[in-house]
Amino acid sequence: MPINTGLADTSNALLFSTVILYALAMLCYACDFAFAKERVVAEAPALVAVGAGGPPVQVPISVPADAASRATPSRWPTGVWLRAAFGLTCIGLFCHVLAILARGLAEHRVPWGNMYEFLAAITCMAVLVLVAASVKYRAYYMGLFVLVPVVFALGLDLTVIYTPAGSLVPALQSYWIAIHVTAMIIASGLFIFGAVVTTLYLVADRSQRRIAAGQPSWSAGIVDHLPKPAILDRLSYRSILFGFPVWTFGVMAGAIWADHAWGRYWGWDPKETWSFITWVVYAMFLHARATAGWRGRRAAWIHLIGFGCLMFNLIGVNLWITGLHSYAGMP
Amino acid sequence: MTTAEDDALTTLPPYSDADLSDREAPAPAGPRLGVLGWLRWTWRQLTSMRTALILLFLLALASVPGSVLPQEGTDPAAVSQYYTAHPGLAPLLNDLSLFNVFSAPWFAATYLLLFASLAGCVLPRTVRLVGQARQLPPRAPRNLARLPFSASYVTQQQPEQAMAAASKLLSRRHYRLQTGDGWVSAEKGYLREVGNLIFHIALLALLFSVGIGGIWGYKANRLLIVGQGFANTPTDLDVFHPGRLVGPSDLQPFSINLQSFQAKYVTSGPQLDQPISYAAPLTYRTAPGAPLRHYTLQVNHPLVVDSVSVYLIGHGYAPEFKITDGTGHVQFDGPVPFIPVDQLSLTSEGVIKVPDAKPAQLGFAGIFLPTAVDVNGELQSAFPAALFPRVSLVSYAGNLGMDGPVAQSVYQLDTKGLHQLPVAPRPLAPGQSIKLPDGDGTLTFTGYTQWVSLAITYDPGQLPALISGILALLGLILSFLVRRRRVFVRVQPRADGGTAVVVGGLARSDAAGGFEAEFTDLAQQFLDLHDGTALPEAADPRPGGDDEAADVSSGDEFVPRKSAVTAQARAAGPDPASAGREESEA
Ligand code: HEM
């Protein structure tokens, strides 16, 4: 079937709007950080009850606005800037999803057949995770930090990496692309979110330790707006709890597909090798978490190494190493 | 520590998640184990888990060169190129098996050690879990308020009545119970360890499945020209990699004939040249004399005969030549497979050797252009389909050097003993000929056909590998979904005739949080069940001022506390679920 160029153009326009909306949302999140003071003022009523009976919590508490600015913490964002930021993020996400849908309809196939489409999809997933985590775990403070890399990646995607709509090479024409690549996209989105949280955890943890030791901390200004490191740590762990099984499934589905297409389920093709390495490093992270002495900072570093492997597989392997995976699909 | 505290903590040691990695049965962590015993116990956890960590790290690290350097197994041509480009370095790398990483001894050593450690870790844990599954949960600690989570209230019900109601609620929630004088102890979530063990054992099974394939399976390749056929025997296959215990007679006796090959390409737009579909209609027999069957082989649609799969993995052109030598004999007449050097345009290269030609042996090196176009005087292929096929040849005469001790590649011409013939370079159209000088003969480009390359694999470990993989995934999900936790209830008659109720709870490996919400909910249910009245916080005096408030355990980030129940979260000694420990150990 021929490519529907009208729809393909609509998709491009929608993705362009998405970037603008995300960029605006990013600015609003930043303003929220800069101007919304109330969160620091209130000493988290919710947390007082928790420490009940114990001595007052010693570490300086900073809780996201929603928790701090109201007696009953709310699921939904509070404050003008945060509301605007979250609203823009949601509208942006809506456009993002529509852009991907339009692209798929234009091409009559799942729209993840090349690097451009893949990047558009994983950023969409990352924002989806952001929105879900914001509502479920009140993690509105993540907005700025997730949107910065997303806007950057989408900017590159629309310019340098852009690939016009087209059909798939025979090797990719299989229903397994819908299963395997979709799983990889979901897992990657979760891992991206997890890596951002982990980075924040390391920053907050370092700042907290420096302050405790009476040393100056350059990041104190940012960290004041974040929850305690332990909460960040848990959020990052959660993203792996979701992401790791999905990744495992994705790698397995890829193996089954490789068996259909090339006659072996595992052949140590560079892409396979790196998804294996990524998997092993995340398994290391899970083991590190289970080992008392490796929790916290050390586990966080392993987490980031795992993410580095994921990114290398996405970018490095596509650009510098040739293999059977015709995925690279760069113009 | 007071005695009461010791008592409360006795239930905790086997409950730390590090204990999962304990290879020996856990020391009966009684009150008098002592600091040294504790240290030793902890050390063993750390070492075994640390070993696994280090080995996992080494495995990841060892895989890296396999993706960066060309590998014999996947791309032998790239390895030879590497040899040419780095003549000094390549032999060195070869000595270190770096062109064969995934079958290198050091790679095998890494994963075998890891899997030995895995077996050494998992099997005792399985035995222990079976033991635990038959035991009742431990007695309730005396002071439940010291547990990570606790709630207390008073009720007008009698102690026995309150106990019975609490037990009923807990067993309705599928907790395993032990009751004693004034206490209920309940545990749930053994499936977490079951899942974890299934996962790890399935990984072992996966390794064995891969091994089965390596022993009883085989892989082969065959280049097949349209109109030709082959039988699945070692001599009729181009490349044959049998498993360790595979003999020639173990090959399934099918045969395949290629009828034709059709490729479709994008003819316009930005994706010009990109293939749309390949199809290779063929006939096959499962054994000599068996009925003839038809199949259209396509990418992603392998042919399965007798558990052997045949895949379409490549294709190309085979120009046809007729060569008459100087004596007037036709010495060659047929197709010669040319190998694509550019996948997009299918520009292909190949050689023709005519060892029987007289007076001199003849050799030709050629380029086949499916759609030849002239770009600034240079001939190129503009499209992968054969719209305007041309062949351009360089002719040689002399000694082909084919009777040397080493077999020659049919795709390469050894020009050492040959001299180039002075033939004007002219691309040939089908039907055109070159007349060789000095009466050496004639070559006619009679036409062209196509070939496909087939991968043939037999892997009896495939199904076991699939099953292991699925089990691993299910085990993983199970262990992530379930959390093992204990809940205790203590009731005590009060002077005013009512009953004081304390509910305590702790969860192992609750790193993702969530137990607190569950506990709060459960405590609320107890309260409702008992028609209780929450005690003011002061009524529950907490000993010690060394408490670290465990804000992490406050659980689902900023969830408002139910006012009726005071759920208390604090770091309690070796409790794994609390962040206090994490911070103190960091
Ligand atoms: C092939 C190597 C291995 C891989 C890929 C692997 C992978 C994993 C993964 C993904 C988890 C988290 C899933 C879960 O909690 O169920 C896990 C947990 C665990 N693994 Fe392994 N593992 C390997 C080897 C080992 C070895 C050698 C040991 C023994 C020291 C071990 C002990 C454990 C323990 C105790 C847990 C539970 C951690 C917890 O409860 O949070 N694993 N492993």
XYZ file of C-alpha atoms in Angstrom, chain A residues 1-327:
327
model
C 0.000 0.000 0.000
C 1.357 3.441 -0.795
C 2.398 5.771 1.974
C -0.259 8.312 2.897
C 1.824 11.468 2.634
C -0.916 13.703 4.021
C -1.011 11.741 7.246
C 2.766 11.552 7.366
C 2.943 15.360 7.167
C 0.293 15.634 9.886
C 2.412 13.371 12.047
C 5.459 15.578 11.548
C 3.460 18.683 12.438
C 2.086 17.000 15.537
C 5.526 15.920 16.695
C 6.762 19.434 16.146
C 3.928 20.788 18.305
C 4.787 18.169 20.896
C 8.313 19.489 21.247
C 7.026 23.045 21.630
C 4.522 21.975 24.276
C 7.130 19.993 26.173
C 9.534 22.904 26.026
C 6.871 25.210 27.443
C 6.017 22.668 30.117
C 9.697 22.453 30.945
C 9.819 26.224 31.447
C 6.785 26.089 33.716
C 8.335 23.321 35.783
C 11.439 25.457 36.081
C 9.348 28.458 37.179
C 7.628 26.257 39.704
C 11.041 25.383 41.090
C 12.053 29.004 41.161
C 8.890 30.715 42.397
C 6.715 28.234 44.254
C 7.995 28.782 47.748
C 5.231 27.270 49.787
C 6.498 23.736 49.643
C 9.567 24.509 51.688
C 7.570 26.425 54.229
C 5.249 23.686 55.358
C 6.956 20.917 57.202
C 5.087 18.068 55.636
C 2.126 17.346 57.874
C 1.937 13.840 56.487
C 5.396 13.030 57.627
C 4.905 14.207 61.159
C 2.395 11.483 61.774
C 4.832 8.944 60.452
C 7.538 9.806 62.859
C 5.013 9.798 65.661
C 6.528 8.722 68.900
C 10.009 9.076 67.583
C 12.163 12.108 67.877
C 11.612 14.847 65.341
C 13.037 14.088 61.951
C 16.472 15.603 61.779
C 17.112 15.787 58.085
C 15.666 18.941 56.524
C 12.394 17.959 54.984
C 11.301 19.189 51.671
C 8.246 17.759 50.188
C 6.675 18.407 46.805
C 4.233 21.237 46.710
C 1.159 19.117 46.695
C 2.108 17.357 49.867
C 3.365 20.392 51.653
C 1.018 23.158 50.705
C -2.152 21.500 51.827
C -3.198 19.748 54.926
C -4.430 16.838 52.858
C -1.848 16.107 50.193
C -3.413 15.945 46.821
C -2.929 13.666 43.927
C -3.170 16.561 41.536
C -0.689 19.353 41.071
C -1.117 22.553 43.018
C 0.113 26.052 42.340
C -0.195 27.958 39.099
C 3.140 26.976 37.623
C 2.906 23.335 38.429
C -0.648 23.125 37.114
C 0.393 24.843 33.907
C 3.436 22.605 33.592
C 1.518 19.426 34.153
C -1.290 20.505 31.870
C 1.129 21.327 29.079
C 2.876 18.012 29.592
C -0.402 16.172 29.256
C -1.427 18.059 26.125
C 2.047 17.476 24.723
C 1.766 13.789 25.472
C -1.590 13.713 23.713
C -0.046 15.269 20.595
C 2.886 12.904 20.882
C 0.629 9.862 20.900
C -1.374 11.278 17.988
C 1.838 11.921 16.048
C 2.883 8.306 16.470
C -0.592 7.055 15.571
C -0.707 9.221 12.454
C 2.690 7.962 11.400
C 1.581 4.372 11.835
C -1.596 4.968 9.851
C 0.351 6.737 7.118
C 2.697 3.771 6.781
C 0.150 0.995 7.389
C 2.412 -0.630 9.961
C 3.676 -0.279 13.522
C 5.543 3.008 13.519
C 8.816 1.730 14.921
C 10.852 0.717 11.952
C 13.819 3.060 12.193
C 15.781 5.186 14.591
C 13.581 8.262 14.098
C 10.425 6.365 14.937
C 12.044 4.461 17.763
C 13.273 7.629 19.433
C 9.867 9.271 19.081
C 8.330 6.219 20.725
C 10.696 5.865 23.673
C 10.467 9.557 24.512
C 6.692 9.190 24.412
C 6.974 6.275 26.805
C 9.266 8.253 29.099
C 6.735 11.095 29.300
C 3.944 8.609 29.852
C 5.889 7.173 32.798
C 6.461 10.711 34.050
C 2.766 11.517 33.990
C 1.854 8.215 35.645
C 4.505 8.602 38.343
C 3.451 12.211 38.923
C -0.088 11.157 39.695
C 0.580 7.835 41.390
C 3.616 8.758 43.453
C 3.152 12.555 43.496
C 6.458 12.770 41.690
C 5.732 16.152 40.098
C 9.228 17.238 40.969
C 10.443 14.902 38.197
C 8.849 16.973 35.430
C 11.722 19.303 34.727
C 14.381 16.623 34.857
C 12.607 14.201 32.545
C 11.517 16.834 30.046
C 14.987 18.282 29.543
C 16.420 15.120 27.959
C 13.123 14.415 26.193
C 13.023 17.824 24.514
C 16.668 17.470 23.579
C 16.161 13.995 22.106
C 13.038 14.987 20.190
C 14.818 18.055 18.858
C 17.553 15.831 17.458
C 14.967 13.378 16.227
C 13.133 15.986 14.165
C 16.290 17.406 12.664
C 19.356 15.192 12.392
C 17.738 11.789 12.639
C 14.553 12.529 10.718
C 13.576 9.791 8.273
C 10.616 10.188 5.920
C 7.741 7.745 6.194
C 8.237 4.516 4.325
C 7.734 0.802 4.279
C 9.750 -1.865 6.032
C 12.465 -4.091 4.628
C 11.413 -7.751 4.442
C 13.412 -8.719 7.538
C 11.274 -6.396 9.651
C 7.977 -7.506 8.139
C 6.735 -9.685 10.938
C 4.193 -9.391 13.695
C 7.106 -9.881 16.049
C 8.127 -6.288 15.469
C 4.940 -5.265 17.250
C 5.745 -7.544 20.175
C 9.492 -7.265 20.492
C 10.057 -3.618 19.719
C 7.027 -2.514 21.713
C 8.403 -4.278 24.779
C 11.803 -2.699 24.233
C 10.187 0.731 23.932
C 8.190 0.326 27.135
C 11.224 -0.928 29.041
C 13.428 1.837 27.636
C 10.905 4.492 28.666
C 10.874 3.116 32.199
C 14.656 2.880 32.272
C 15.014 6.473 31.089
C 12.748 7.635 33.874
C 14.647 5.447 36.351
C 17.986 6.844 35.262
C 16.797 10.422 35.733
C 15.527 9.625 39.215
C 18.759 7.849 40.066
C 20.820 10.811 38.963
C 18.697 13.044 41.169
C 19.133 10.542 43.979
C 22.904 10.727 43.684
C 22.826 14.510 43.629
C 20.467 14.717 46.609
C 22.376 12.087 48.537
C 25.665 13.867 47.998
C 24.194 17.196 48.973
C 22.664 15.731 52.086
C 25.922 14.152 53.167
C 27.880 17.317 52.510
C 25.470 19.413 54.476
C 25.526 16.877 57.279
C 29.310 17.120 57.259
C 29.128 20.901 57.333
C 30.470 21.269 53.809
C 28.972 23.529 51.163
C 26.763 21.867 48.563
C 26.270 23.479 45.168
C 23.129 21.485 44.561
C 21.375 22.411 47.812
C 19.140 24.825 45.927
C 17.854 22.060 43.695
C 17.789 19.416 46.365
C 15.596 21.624 48.543
C 12.859 21.070 46.022
C 13.232 17.314 45.957
C 12.025 14.703 48.381
C 14.506 12.873 50.548
C 17.083 10.711 48.794
C 15.514 7.556 50.171
C 12.253 8.345 48.412
C 14.053 9.021 45.155
C 15.922 5.777 45.593
C 12.707 3.891 45.998
C 11.154 5.515 42.965
C 14.137 4.543 40.856
C 13.935 0.996 42.154
C 10.284 0.879 41.203
C 11.046 1.862 37.652
C 13.396 -1.122 37.428
C 10.841 -3.420 38.999
C 8.564 -2.550 36.110
C 11.236 -2.186 33.479
C 13.337 -5.267 34.080
C 10.669 -7.921 33.452
C 9.498 -6.020 30.385
C 13.075 -5.861 29.110
C 13.506 -9.579 29.825
C 10.356 -10.267 27.867
C 11.520 -8.014 25.047
C 14.858 -9.768 24.759
C 13.114 -13.138 24.736
C 10.641 -12.006 22.104
C 13.593 -10.738 20.089
C 15.226 -14.135 20.378
C 12.100 -15.852 19.093
C 11.901 -13.417 16.224
C 15.579 -13.876 15.400
C 14.835 -17.562 15.245
C 12.052 -16.930 12.733
C 14.083 -14.576 10.614
C 17.621 -15.826 10.751
C 17.426 -19.370 11.980
C 18.956 -18.961 15.405
C 17.532 -17.552 18.575
C 20.782 -16.157 19.787
C 23.755 -15.276 17.620
C 25.703 -12.633 19.531
C 24.937 -9.998 16.970
C 26.141 -6.662 18.436
C 22.592 -5.543 19.187
C 21.869 -8.815 20.938
C 25.146 -8.666 22.795
C 24.421 -5.210 24.127
C 20.889 -6.001 25.167
C 22.372 -8.958 27.011
C 24.970 -6.724 28.661
C 22.249 -4.266 29.622
C 20.197 -7.084 31.086
C 23.139 -8.430 33.076
C 23.978 -5.009 34.480
C 20.389 -4.418 35.583
C 20.407 -7.897 37.144
C 23.545 -6.767 38.960
C 21.640 -3.752 40.183
C 18.885 -5.978 41.555
C 21.465 -8.150 43.294
C 23.197 -5.100 44.643
C 19.913 -3.939 46.098
C 19.496 -7.284 47.802
C 22.932 -6.972 49.384
C 22.898 -4.612 52.297
C 26.357 -3.150 51.765
C 25.641 -2.312 48.156
C 22.429 -0.413 48.540
C 22.181 3.279 48.082
C 24.944 4.966 46.212
C 26.751 1.921 44.871
C 23.572 0.349 43.564
C 22.707 3.714 42.024
C 25.963 3.743 40.101
C 25.311 0.250 38.784
C 21.881 1.478 37.747
C 23.456 4.294 35.766
C 25.974 1.938 34.156
C 23.048 -0.225 33.062
C 21.436 2.831 31.554
C 24.713 3.693 29.819
C 24.648 0.252 28.202
C 21.056 0.815 27.115
C 21.981 4.115 25.495
C 25.067 2.651 23.870
C 22.903 -0.059 22.364
C 20.494 2.538 21.048
C 23.008 5.027 19.730
C 26.509 3.534 19.652
C 25.628 0.192 18.144
C 23.376 1.776 15.519
C 25.978 4.279 14.458
C 29.319 2.554 14.817
C 28.792 -1.153 14.710
C 27.142 -2.943 11.854
C 25.162 -6.044 12.478
C 22.170 -7.927 11.213
C 19.731 -5.570 12.879
C 18.591 -3.420 10.021
C 17.124 -1.253 12.692
